[in-house]
Amino acid sequence: MANKINITLDCFTLRQPLISMIISKCVEATLIAEGIEPTCEINVLVTNDRGIRAINNASRNIDKATDVLSFPMFQLEAGNPPQDW
């Protein structure tokens, strides 16, 4: 089963298909480089400063823009992978 990579662009652009393809290739290459073998789902949102500032404020109570935010689906413990892996 292939990895599921969901990409959302917060603003319309004619280059959306190209941007989505590049992001998908980067995600797949990263998974391979990191040796991630189980099938996974990754969601990517491409937004502007206003959008990421709102997310940062809502999720972390930090009212300013940032370059990247990432959120795990569940908490991992070193040396203790999830049982369904």
Coordinates of C-alpha atoms in Angstrom, one line a residue:
M1 CA 0.0 0.0 0.0
A2 CA 1.4 3.4 -0.9
N3 CA 1.8 6.3 1.5
K4 CA -1.1 8.8 1.5
I5 CA 0.2 12.4 1.0
N6 CA -2.5 15.1 1.2
I7 CA -1.5 18.5 0.1
T8 CA -3.6 21.6 0.5
L9 CA -2.7 25.0 -0.9
D10 CA -4.4 27.8 1.0
C11 CA -4.3 30.1 -2.0
F12 CA -5.1 29.5 -5.6
T13 CA -2.2 29.4 -8.1
L14 CA -1.9 28.0 -11.6
R15 CA 1.3 26.2 -10.4
Q16 CA -0.6 24.2 -7.8
P17 CA -0.2 20.8 -9.6
L18 CA 3.6 21.5 -9.9
I19 CA 3.9 22.5 -6.3
S20 CA 2.0 19.5 -5.1
M21 CA 4.1 17.2 -7.2
I22 CA 7.3 18.6 -5.8
I23 CA 6.1 18.4 -2.2
S24 CA 5.0 14.8 -2.8
K25 CA 8.4 13.8 -4.2
C26 CA 10.2 15.5 -1.3
V27 CA 8.0 13.7 1.3
E28 CA 8.5 10.3 -0.4
A29 CA 12.3 10.9 -0.6
T30 CA 12.4 11.9 3.1
L31 CA 10.5 8.8 4.1
I32 CA 13.0 6.6 2.2
A33 CA 16.0 8.5 3.5
E34 CA 14.7 8.1 7.1
G35 CA 14.0 4.4 6.6
I36 CA 10.3 4.8 7.3
E37 CA 8.9 1.5 6.1
P38 CA 5.3 1.3 7.4
T39 CA 2.7 3.0 5.2
C40 CA 1.8 6.4 6.6
E41 CA -0.4 9.4 5.9
I42 CA 1.0 12.9 5.8
N43 CA -0.9 16.1 5.5
V44 CA 0.8 19.2 4.2
L45 CA -0.8 22.7 4.3
V46 CA 0.9 25.5 2.3
T47 CA -0.3 28.8 3.6
N48 CA 0.8 32.4 4.1
D49 CA 2.0 34.3 7.3
R50 CA -1.6 35.1 8.3
G51 CA -2.7 31.5 8.0
I52 CA 0.2 30.0 9.9
R53 CA 0.0 32.7 12.6
A54 CA -3.7 31.8 13.2
I55 CA -2.8 28.1 13.5
N56 CA 0.2 28.8 15.7
N57 CA -2.0 31.0 18.0
A58 CA -4.8 28.4 18.1
S59 CA -2.6 25.4 18.8
R60 CA 0.3 26.8 20.8
N61 CA -0.9 30.2 22.1
I62 CA 1.9 31.9 20.2
D63 CA 0.5 34.9 18.3
K64 CA 3.1 35.2 15.6
A65 CA 4.0 33.6 12.2
T66 CA 6.6 30.8 12.0
D67 CA 8.2 28.9 9.1
V68 CA 6.9 25.4 9.9
L69 CA 4.5 23.7 12.3
S70 CA 4.3 19.9 12.6
F71 CA 1.9 17.9 14.6
P72 CA 2.1 14.1 15.2
M73 CA -1.0 11.9 15.1
F74 CA 0.1 10.3 18.3
Q75 CA 3.0 10.5 20.8
L76 CA 6.0 8.3 20.1
E77 CA 8.3 7.0 22.8
A78 CA 11.9 6.2 21.9
G79 CA 12.4 2.5 21.5
N80 CA 8.7 1.8 21.8
P81 CA 7.0 1.9 18.3
P82 CA 3.2 1.6 18.0
Q83 CA 2.0 -2.0 18.1
D84 CA 0.4 -1.8 14.6
W85 CA 3.7 -1.0 13.0

